Short mmCIF file of C-alpha atoms and ligand atoms in Angstrom, two decimals:
data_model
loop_
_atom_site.label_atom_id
_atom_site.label_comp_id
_atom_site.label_asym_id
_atom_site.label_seq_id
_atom_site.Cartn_x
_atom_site.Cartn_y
_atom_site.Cartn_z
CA UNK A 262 -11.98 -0.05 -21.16
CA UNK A 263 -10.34 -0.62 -24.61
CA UNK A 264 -9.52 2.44 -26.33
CA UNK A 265 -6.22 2.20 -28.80
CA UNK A 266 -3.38 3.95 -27.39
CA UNK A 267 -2.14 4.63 -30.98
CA UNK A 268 -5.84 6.52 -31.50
CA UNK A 269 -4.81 8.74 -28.83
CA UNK A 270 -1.84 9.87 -30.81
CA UNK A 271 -3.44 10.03 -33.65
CA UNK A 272 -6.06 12.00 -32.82
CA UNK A 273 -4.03 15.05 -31.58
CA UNK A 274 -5.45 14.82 -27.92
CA UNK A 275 -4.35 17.12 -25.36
CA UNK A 276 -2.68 14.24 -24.13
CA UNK A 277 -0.77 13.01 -27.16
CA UNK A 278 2.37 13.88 -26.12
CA UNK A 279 2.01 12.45 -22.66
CA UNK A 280 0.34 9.12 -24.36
CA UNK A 281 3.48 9.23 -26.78
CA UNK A 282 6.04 9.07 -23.83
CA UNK A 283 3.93 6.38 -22.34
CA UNK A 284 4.49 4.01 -25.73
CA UNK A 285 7.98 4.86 -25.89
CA UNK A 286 8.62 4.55 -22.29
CA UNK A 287 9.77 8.16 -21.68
CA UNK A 288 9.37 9.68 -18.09
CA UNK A 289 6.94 11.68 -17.69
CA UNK A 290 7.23 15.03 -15.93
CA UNK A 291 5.95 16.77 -13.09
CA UNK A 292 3.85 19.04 -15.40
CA UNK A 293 2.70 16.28 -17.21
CA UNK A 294 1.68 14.30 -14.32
CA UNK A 295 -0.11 17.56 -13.69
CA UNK A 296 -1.65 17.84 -16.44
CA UNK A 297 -3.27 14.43 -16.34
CA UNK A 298 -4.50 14.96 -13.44
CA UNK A 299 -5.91 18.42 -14.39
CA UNK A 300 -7.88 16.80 -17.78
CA UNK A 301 -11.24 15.76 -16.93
CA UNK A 302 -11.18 13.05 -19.93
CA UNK A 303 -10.74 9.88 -17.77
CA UNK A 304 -11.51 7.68 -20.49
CA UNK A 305 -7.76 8.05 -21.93
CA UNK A 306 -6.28 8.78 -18.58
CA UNK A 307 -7.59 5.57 -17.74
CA UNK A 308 -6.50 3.59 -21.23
CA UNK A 309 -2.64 5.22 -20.37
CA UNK A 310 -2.64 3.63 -16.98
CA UNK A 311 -3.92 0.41 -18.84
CA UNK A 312 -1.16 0.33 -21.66
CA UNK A 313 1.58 1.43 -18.85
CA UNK A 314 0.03 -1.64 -16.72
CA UNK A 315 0.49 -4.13 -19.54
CA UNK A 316 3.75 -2.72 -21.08
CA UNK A 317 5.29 -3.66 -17.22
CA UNK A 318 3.68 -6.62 -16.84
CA UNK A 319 5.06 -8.39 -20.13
CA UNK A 320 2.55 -9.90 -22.88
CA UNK A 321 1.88 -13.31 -21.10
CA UNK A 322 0.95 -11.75 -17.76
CA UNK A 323 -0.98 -8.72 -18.85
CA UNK A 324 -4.01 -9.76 -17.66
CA UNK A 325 -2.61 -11.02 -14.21
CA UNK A 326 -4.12 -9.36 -11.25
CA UNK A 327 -2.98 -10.28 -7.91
CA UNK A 328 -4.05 -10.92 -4.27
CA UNK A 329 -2.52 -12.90 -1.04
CA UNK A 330 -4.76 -14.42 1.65
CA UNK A 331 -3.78 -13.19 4.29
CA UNK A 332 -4.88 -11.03 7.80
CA UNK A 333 -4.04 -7.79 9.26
CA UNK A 334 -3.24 -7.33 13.32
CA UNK A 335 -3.06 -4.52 15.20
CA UNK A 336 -2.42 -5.43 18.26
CA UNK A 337 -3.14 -1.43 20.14
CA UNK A 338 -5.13 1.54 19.23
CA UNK A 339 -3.39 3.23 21.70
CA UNK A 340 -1.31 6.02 19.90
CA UNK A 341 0.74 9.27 21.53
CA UNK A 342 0.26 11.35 17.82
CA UNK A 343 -2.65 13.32 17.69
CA UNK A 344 -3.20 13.06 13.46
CA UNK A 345 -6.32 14.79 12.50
CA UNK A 346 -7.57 12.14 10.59
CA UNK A 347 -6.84 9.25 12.59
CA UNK A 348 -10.12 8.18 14.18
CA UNK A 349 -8.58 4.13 14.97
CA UNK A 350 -5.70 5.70 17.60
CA UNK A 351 -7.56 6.55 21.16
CA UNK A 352 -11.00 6.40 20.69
CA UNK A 353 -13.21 8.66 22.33
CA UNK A 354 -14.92 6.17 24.10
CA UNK A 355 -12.42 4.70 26.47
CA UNK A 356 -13.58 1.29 26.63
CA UNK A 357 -12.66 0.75 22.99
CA UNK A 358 -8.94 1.67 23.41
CA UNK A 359 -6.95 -1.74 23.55
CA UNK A 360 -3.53 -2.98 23.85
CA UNK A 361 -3.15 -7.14 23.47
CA UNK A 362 -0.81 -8.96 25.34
CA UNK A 363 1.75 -11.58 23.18
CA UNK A 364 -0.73 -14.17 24.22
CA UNK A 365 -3.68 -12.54 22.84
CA UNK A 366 -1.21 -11.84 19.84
CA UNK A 367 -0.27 -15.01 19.24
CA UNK A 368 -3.71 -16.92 19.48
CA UNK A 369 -5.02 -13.87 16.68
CA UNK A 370 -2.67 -15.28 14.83
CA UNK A 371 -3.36 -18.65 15.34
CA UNK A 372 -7.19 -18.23 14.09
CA UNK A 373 -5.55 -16.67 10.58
CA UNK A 374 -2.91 -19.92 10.80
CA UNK A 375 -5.89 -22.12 10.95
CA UNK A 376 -7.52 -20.19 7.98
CA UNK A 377 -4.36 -20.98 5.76
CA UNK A 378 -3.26 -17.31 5.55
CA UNK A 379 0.37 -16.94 4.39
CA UNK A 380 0.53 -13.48 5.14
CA UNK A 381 0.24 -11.46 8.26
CA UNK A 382 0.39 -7.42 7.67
CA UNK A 383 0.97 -6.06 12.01
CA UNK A 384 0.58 -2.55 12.44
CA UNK A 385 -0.42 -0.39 15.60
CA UNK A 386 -0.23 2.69 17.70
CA UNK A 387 2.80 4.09 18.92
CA UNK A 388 2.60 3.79 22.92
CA UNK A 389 5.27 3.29 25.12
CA UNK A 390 3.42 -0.50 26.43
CA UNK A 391 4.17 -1.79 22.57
CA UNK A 392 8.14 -1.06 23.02
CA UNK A 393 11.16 -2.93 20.64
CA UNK A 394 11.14 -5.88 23.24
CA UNK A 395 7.36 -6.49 22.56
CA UNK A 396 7.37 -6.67 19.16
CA UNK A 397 10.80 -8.62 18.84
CA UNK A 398 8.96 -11.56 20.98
CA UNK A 399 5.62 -10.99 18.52
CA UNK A 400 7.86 -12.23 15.65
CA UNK A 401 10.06 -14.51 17.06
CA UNK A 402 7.12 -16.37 18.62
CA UNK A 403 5.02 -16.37 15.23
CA UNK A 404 7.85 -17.29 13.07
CA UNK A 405 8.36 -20.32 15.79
CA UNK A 406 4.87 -21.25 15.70
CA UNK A 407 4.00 -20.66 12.03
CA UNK A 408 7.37 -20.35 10.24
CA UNK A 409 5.04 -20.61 6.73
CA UNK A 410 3.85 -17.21 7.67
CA UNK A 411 5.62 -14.25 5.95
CA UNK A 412 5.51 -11.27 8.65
CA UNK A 413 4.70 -7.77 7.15
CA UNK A 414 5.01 -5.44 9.63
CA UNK A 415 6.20 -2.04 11.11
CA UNK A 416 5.51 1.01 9.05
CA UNK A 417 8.62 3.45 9.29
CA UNK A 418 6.89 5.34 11.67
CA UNK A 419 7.30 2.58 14.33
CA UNK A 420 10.18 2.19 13.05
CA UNK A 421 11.17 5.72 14.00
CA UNK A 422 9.49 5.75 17.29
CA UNK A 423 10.82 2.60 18.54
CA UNK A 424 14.35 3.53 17.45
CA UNK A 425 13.87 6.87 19.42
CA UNK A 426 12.83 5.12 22.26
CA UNK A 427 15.57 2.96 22.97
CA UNK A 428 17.91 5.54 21.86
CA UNK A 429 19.21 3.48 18.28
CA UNK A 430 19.48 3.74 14.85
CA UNK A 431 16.86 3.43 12.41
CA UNK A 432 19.29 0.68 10.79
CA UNK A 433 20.23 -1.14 14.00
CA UNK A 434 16.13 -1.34 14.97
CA UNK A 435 15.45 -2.83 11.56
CA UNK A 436 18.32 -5.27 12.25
CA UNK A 437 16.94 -6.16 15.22
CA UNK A 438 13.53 -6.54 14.34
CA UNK A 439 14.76 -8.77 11.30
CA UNK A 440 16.58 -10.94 13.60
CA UNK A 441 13.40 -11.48 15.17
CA UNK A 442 11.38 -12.62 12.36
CA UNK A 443 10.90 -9.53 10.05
CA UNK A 444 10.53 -10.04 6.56
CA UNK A 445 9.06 -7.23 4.99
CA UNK A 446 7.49 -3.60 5.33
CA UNK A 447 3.88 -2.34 4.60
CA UNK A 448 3.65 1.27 2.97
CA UNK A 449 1.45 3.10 5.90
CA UNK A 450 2.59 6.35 7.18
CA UNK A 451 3.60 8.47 4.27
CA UNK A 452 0.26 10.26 4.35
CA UNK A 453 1.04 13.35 2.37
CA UNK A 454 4.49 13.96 1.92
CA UNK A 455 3.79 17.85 1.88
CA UNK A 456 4.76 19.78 5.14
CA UNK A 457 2.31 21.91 5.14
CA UNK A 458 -0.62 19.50 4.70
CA UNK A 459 1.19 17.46 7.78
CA UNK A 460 0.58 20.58 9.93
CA UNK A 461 -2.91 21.30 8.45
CA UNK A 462 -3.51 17.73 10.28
CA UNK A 463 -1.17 18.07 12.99
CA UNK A 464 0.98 15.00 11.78
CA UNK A 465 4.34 15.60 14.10
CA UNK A 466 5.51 12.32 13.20
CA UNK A 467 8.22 10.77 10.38
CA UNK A 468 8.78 13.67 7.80
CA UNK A 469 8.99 12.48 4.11
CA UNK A 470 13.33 12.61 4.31
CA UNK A 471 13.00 10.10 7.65
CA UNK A 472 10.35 7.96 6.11
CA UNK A 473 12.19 7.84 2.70
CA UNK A 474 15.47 7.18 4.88
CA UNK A 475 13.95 3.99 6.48
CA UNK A 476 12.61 2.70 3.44
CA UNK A 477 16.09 2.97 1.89
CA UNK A 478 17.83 1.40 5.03
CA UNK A 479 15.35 -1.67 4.99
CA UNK A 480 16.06 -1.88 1.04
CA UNK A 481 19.42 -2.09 1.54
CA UNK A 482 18.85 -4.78 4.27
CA UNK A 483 16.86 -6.89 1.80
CA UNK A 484 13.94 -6.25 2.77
CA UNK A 485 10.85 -5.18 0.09
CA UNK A 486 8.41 -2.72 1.04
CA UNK A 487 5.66 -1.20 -0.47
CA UNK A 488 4.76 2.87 -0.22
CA UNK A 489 0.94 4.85 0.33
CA UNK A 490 -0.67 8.13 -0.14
CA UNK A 491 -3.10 9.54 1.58
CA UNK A 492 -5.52 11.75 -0.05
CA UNK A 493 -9.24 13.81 1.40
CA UNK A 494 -6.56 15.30 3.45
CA UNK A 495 -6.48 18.97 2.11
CA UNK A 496 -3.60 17.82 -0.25
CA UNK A 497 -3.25 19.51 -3.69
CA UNK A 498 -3.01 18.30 -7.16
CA UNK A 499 0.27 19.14 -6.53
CA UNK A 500 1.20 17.77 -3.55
CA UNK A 501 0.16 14.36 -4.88
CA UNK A 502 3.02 14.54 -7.60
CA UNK A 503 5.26 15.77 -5.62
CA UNK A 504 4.69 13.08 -3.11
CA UNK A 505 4.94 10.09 -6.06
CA UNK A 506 8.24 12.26 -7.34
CA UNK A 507 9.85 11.53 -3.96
CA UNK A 508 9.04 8.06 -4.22
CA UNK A 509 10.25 7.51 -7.23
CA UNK A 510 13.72 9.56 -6.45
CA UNK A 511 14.06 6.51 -3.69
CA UNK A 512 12.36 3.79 -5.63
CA UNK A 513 15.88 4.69 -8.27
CA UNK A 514 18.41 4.49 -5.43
CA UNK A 515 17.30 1.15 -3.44
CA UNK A 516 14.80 -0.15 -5.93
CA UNK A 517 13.01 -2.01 -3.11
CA UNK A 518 9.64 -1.05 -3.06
CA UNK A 519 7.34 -3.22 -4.58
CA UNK A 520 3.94 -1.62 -4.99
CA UNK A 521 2.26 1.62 -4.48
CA UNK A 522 -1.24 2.32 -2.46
CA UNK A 523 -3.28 4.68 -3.16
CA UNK A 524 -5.73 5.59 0.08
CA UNK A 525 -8.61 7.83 0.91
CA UNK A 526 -9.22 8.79 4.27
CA UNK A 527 -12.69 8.01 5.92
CA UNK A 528 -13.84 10.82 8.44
CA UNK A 529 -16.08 8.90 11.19
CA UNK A 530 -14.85 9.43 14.04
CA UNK A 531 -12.31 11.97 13.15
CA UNK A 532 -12.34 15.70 13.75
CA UNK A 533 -12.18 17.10 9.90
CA UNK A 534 -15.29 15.79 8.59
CA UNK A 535 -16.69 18.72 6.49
CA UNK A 536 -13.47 20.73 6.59
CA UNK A 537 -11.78 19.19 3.70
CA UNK A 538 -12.91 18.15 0.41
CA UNK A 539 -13.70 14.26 0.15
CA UNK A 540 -12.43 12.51 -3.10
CA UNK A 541 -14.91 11.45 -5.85
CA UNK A 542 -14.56 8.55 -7.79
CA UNK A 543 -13.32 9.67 -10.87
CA UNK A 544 -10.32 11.65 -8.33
CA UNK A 545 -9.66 8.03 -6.77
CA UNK A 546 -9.21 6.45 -10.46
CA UNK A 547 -7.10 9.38 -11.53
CA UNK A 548 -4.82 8.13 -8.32
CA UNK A 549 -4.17 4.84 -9.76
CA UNK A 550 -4.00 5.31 -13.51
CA UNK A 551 -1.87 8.77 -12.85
CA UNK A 552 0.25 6.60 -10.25
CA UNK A 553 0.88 3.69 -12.85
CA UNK A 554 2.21 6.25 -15.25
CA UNK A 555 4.36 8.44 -13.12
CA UNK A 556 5.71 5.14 -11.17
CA UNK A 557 7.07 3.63 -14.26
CA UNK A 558 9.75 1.70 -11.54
CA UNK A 559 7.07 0.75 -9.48
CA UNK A 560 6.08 -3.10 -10.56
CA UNK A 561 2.68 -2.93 -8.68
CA UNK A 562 -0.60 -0.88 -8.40
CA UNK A 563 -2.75 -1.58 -5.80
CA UNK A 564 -6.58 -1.06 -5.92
CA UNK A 565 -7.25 -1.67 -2.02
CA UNK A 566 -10.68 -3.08 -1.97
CA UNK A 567 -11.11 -2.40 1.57
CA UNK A 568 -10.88 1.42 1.16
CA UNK A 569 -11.90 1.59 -2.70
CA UNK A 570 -14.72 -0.77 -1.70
CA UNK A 571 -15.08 -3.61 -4.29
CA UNK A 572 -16.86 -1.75 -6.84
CA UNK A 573 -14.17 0.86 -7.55
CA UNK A 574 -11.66 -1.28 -6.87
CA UNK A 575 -12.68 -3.77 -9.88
CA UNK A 576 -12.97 -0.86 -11.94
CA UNK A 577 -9.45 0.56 -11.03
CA UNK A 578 -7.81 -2.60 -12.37
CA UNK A 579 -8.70 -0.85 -15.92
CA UNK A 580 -6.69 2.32 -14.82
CA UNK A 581 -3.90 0.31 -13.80
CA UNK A 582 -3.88 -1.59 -10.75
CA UNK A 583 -3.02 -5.06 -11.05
CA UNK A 584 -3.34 -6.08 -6.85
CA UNK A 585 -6.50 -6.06 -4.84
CA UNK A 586 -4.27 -6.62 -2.10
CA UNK A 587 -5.44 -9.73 0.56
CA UNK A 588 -8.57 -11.58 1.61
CA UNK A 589 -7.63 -9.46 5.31
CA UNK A 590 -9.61 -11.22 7.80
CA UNK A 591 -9.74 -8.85 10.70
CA UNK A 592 -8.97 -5.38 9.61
CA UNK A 593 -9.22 -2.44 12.54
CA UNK A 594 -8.01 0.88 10.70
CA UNK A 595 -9.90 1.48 8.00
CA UNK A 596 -13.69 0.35 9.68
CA UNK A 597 -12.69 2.31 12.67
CA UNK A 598 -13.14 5.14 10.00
CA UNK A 599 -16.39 3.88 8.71
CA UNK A 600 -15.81 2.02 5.52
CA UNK A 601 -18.32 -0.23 5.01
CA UNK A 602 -16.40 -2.85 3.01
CA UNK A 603 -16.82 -6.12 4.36
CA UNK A 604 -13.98 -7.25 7.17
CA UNK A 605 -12.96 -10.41 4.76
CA UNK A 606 -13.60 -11.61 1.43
CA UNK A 607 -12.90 -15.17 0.92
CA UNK A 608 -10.62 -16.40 -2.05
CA UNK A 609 -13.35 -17.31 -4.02
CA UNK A 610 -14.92 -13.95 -3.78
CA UNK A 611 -11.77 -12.46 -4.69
CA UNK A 612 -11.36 -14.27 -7.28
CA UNK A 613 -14.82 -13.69 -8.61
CA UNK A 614 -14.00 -10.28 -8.32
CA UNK A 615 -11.00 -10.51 -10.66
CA UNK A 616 -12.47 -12.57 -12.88
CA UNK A 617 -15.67 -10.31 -13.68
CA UNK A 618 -13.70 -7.26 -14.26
CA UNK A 619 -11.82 -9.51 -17.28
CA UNK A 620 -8.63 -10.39 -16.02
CA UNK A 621 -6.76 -13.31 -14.41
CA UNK A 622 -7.11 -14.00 -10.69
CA UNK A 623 -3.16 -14.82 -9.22
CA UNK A 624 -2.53 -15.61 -5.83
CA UNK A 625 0.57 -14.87 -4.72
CA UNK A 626 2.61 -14.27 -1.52
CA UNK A 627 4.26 -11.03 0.37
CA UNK A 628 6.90 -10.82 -2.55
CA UNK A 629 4.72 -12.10 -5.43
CA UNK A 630 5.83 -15.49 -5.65
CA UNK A 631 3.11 -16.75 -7.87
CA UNK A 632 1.04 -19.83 -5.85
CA UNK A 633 -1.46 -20.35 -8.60
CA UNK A 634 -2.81 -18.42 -11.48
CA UNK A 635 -6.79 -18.68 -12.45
CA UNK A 636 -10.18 -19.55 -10.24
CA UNK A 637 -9.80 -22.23 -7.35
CA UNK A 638 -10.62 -24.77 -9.78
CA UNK A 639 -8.03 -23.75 -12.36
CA UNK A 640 -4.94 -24.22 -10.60
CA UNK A 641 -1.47 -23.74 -11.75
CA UNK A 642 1.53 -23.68 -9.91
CA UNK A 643 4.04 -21.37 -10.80
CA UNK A 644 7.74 -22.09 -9.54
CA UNK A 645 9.27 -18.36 -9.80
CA UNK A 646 11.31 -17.17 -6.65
CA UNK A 647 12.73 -13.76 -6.19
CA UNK A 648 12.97 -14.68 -2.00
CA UNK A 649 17.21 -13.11 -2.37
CA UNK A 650 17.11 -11.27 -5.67
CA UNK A 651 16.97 -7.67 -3.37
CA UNK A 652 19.44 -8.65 -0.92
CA UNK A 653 21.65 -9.95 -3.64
CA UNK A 654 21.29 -7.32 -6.16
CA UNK A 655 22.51 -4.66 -3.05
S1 SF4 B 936 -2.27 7.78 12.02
FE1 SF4 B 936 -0.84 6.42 13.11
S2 SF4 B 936 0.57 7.81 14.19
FE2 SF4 B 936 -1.26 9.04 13.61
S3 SF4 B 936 -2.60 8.94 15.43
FE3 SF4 B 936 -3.24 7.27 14.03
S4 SF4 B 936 -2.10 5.46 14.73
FE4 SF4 B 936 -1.09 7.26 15.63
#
C-alpha cells in the first residue's frame, strides 16, 4: 500500500491531524488512538502505521522484516485458572491433558537442536507438578546441552505463580530462574488489561499493575521482553487503548520491551464461542497499524502468522509490522484453539513470505541480532550486538 503521507495532510482528512503528529513524531492521544480506530478508512490507517514503521526503522532498514527459527515448548496443559477462553489448559478429554518429565523436555528440545533452531519460546500451565525447581533444571540442562540456544520463557504469570508458591519475590524468582539459564521473556498473559473484561472471562490471575510490575523487574534485570493483547474477548475499542497506554507508561520507565503482539483468540474448544463478537480482518489490521502508531517506543510489530494465518499476516507488514515472529516447529496453544495455520513453516517459506509482500526477509535472533538479511541464497552477515546494551543502560 503506497499512499503519500503528505496527501493525507493535504487533503484535509479526518485524520490529518493525527497523520501530522505521525510526521512530526508527536504522541498521539488516547482520543486519537480512538479515533483511528473508530474511522472505517483503513487505507490511511494502514499508510500511518507504514510511515510510523519506516520512520523507526531508519532509511536503510525500512524494508527489513524479521523472523527467528526457532520452536515453542510447552511442556503441561495442565492449568489451576479457569480463563474462559483458554481451550489448551485441561482439556475436556482427559487423555489429552499432559505434563512432560525433564527427560521428555530435554529430548523436545533436542529434535529443535538438531533442526538448527536458535530460539526456544517455553510456556505452560500453572500446576503445582511444574514448580520453580522444575523449571530451574529445564534451563540449566538446555543451556548445558545447547548453550547456542537463547531460552525465552516464563510469561509473568508463571512468574507470579511460581513466586507465590514458594513464598518469594517476583524479583528473587526472576533471579533465580536467570541463574538457571533465563535469558529473556515472551509477552503472553496480558490478555486484556481491563478488569472488567478479566471477570467477563473469569481471568483471576496477574492483574495489569502485577504483570506490568514483573515486566519492569525483569527490565531492570537485563532482561528484554516483549508484551500481547488479546482481543474477540468482549474488549472495547477502548479497552484496547487503554491496554497499549499502560504499556507504553512501562515501556518509558524500563524501556525493555522489545516488540508488541497483537492476538485473536480462537474459540474451539472454549466455552464463549458465540457469546462474544469475533474480530474481522480489517479489526485485526487496525491492531497492528493503530499499535505501531500509539507504540511509538516500541521498536517491533509483530504480525504472528500462526494466529493471523499467513495471508493476513503478509498483509499486516503494510500496516506496520515488521516480525512474522519464528518458523515454531511444534506449537500447542494456538491449534489447541483451532487455527488452522500450519505447525511450522520452514525458512524458505518464510522467507518467501516476506519477500512476496515486497520487503526484505532478516533473520535474526531473540534480541534481533541480525544473522543474515535477504533469501537463503542472498546471505549477509550482519555483526550488530545489543547482547548488554539493557543491562548496561539500567
Ligand atoms: S490462559 Fe494460561 S492461565 Fe489461563 S487457563 Fe489457559 S494456561 Fe491457564
Amino acid at each position: 500500500m503506497e499512499l503519500a503521507i503528505e496527501k493525507i495532510i493535504e487533503g484535509k482528512h479526518q485524520l490529518s491531524d493525527i497523520a501530522e503528529k505521525v510526521v512530526n513524531g508527536t504522541r498521539i492521544t488516547r482520543d486519537d488512538a480512538i479515533r483511528l480506530y473508530q474511522s472505517n478508512d483503513l487505507t490511511v490507517i494502514g499508510a500511518l502505521g507504514e510511515y510510523a514503521r519506516k520512520k523507526k526503522a531508519g532509511q536503510d532498514k525500512e524494508k527489513y522484516v524479521y523472523y527467528i527459527h526457532n520452536m515453542h515448548l510447552n511442556p503441561t496443559n495442565i492449568c489451576g485458572e479457569t480463563c474462559k477462553f483458554c481451550s489448551y489448559a485441561n482439556p475436556a478429554e482427559k487423555g489429552k491433558a499432559y505434563m512432560w518429565s525433564v527427560e521428555r523436555v530435554l529430548e523436545e528440545a533436542a529434535k529443535g537442536a538438531a533442526l538448527g533452531i536458535n530460539e526456544i519460546h517455553m510456556v505452560g500451565g500453572l500446576t503445582p507438578a511444574a514448580d520453580l525447581k522444575y523449571y530451574e533444571t529445564i534451563l540449566k540442562e538446555i543451556k548445558a546441552k545447547f548453550p547456542h540456544i537463547h531460552m525465552k520463557a516464563m510469561t509473568a504469570v508463571e512468574i507470579e505463580y511460581l513466586a507465590d508458591r514458594e513464598k518469594i519475590s517476583y524479583e528473587d524468582c526472576l533471579k533465580r530462574l536467570i541463574a538457571a539459564g533465563l535469558q529473556s521473556m515472551p509477552g503472553g498473559g496480558a490478555e486484556i488489561f481491563d478488569e472488567s473484561v478479566r471477570q467477563r472471562m473469569a481471568v483471576k490471575k496477574t492483574p495489569a499493575h502485577v504483570w506490568l510490575e514483573i515486566h519492569g523487574l525483569a527490565h531492570k534485570l537485563g532482561l528484554y521482553s516483549n508484551a500481547t493483547m488479546l482481543t474477540g474477548i468482549s474488549e472495547s475499542v477502548e479497552n484496547k487503548v487503554d491496554h497499549m497506554l499502560l504499556l507504553r507508561e512501562q515501556q518509558d520507565k524500563t524501556g525493555g520491551f522489545q516488540c508488541f503482539i497483537p492476538l485473536k483468540c480462537y474459540y474451539e474448544g472454549t466455552t464463549i464461542k458465540g457469546e462474544v463478537e469475533e474480530p474481522t480482518g480489517y479489526d485485526l489490521l487496525k491492531d497492528v497499524a493503530v499499535s505501531r502508531i500509539l507504540l511509538d517506543n516500541f521498536p517491533h510489530i509483530k504480525a504472528y502468522w500462526i494466529q493471523l494465518g499467513e495471508k493476513i499476516a503478509q498483509i499486516a507488514l503494510s500496516f506496520g509490522a515488521d516480525d512474522m515472529d519464528g518458523t515454531i516447529g511444534e506449537e500447542k496453544i494456538t491449534h489447541a484453539a483451532g487455527a488452522m495455520t500450519p505447525l511450522q513453516l520452514a525458512k524458505e517459506e518464510m522467507e518467501y513470505l516476506i519477500s512476496q509482500a515486497g520487503y526484505t526477509p532478516v533473520e535474526r535472533d531473540t534480541i534481533y541480532n541480525i544473522k543474515h538479511v535477504g533469501g537463503s541464497g542472498d546471505v549477509q552477515a550482519s555483526a550488530s550486538s545489543r547482547t548488554s546494551e539493557l543491562a548496561h543502560a539500567k
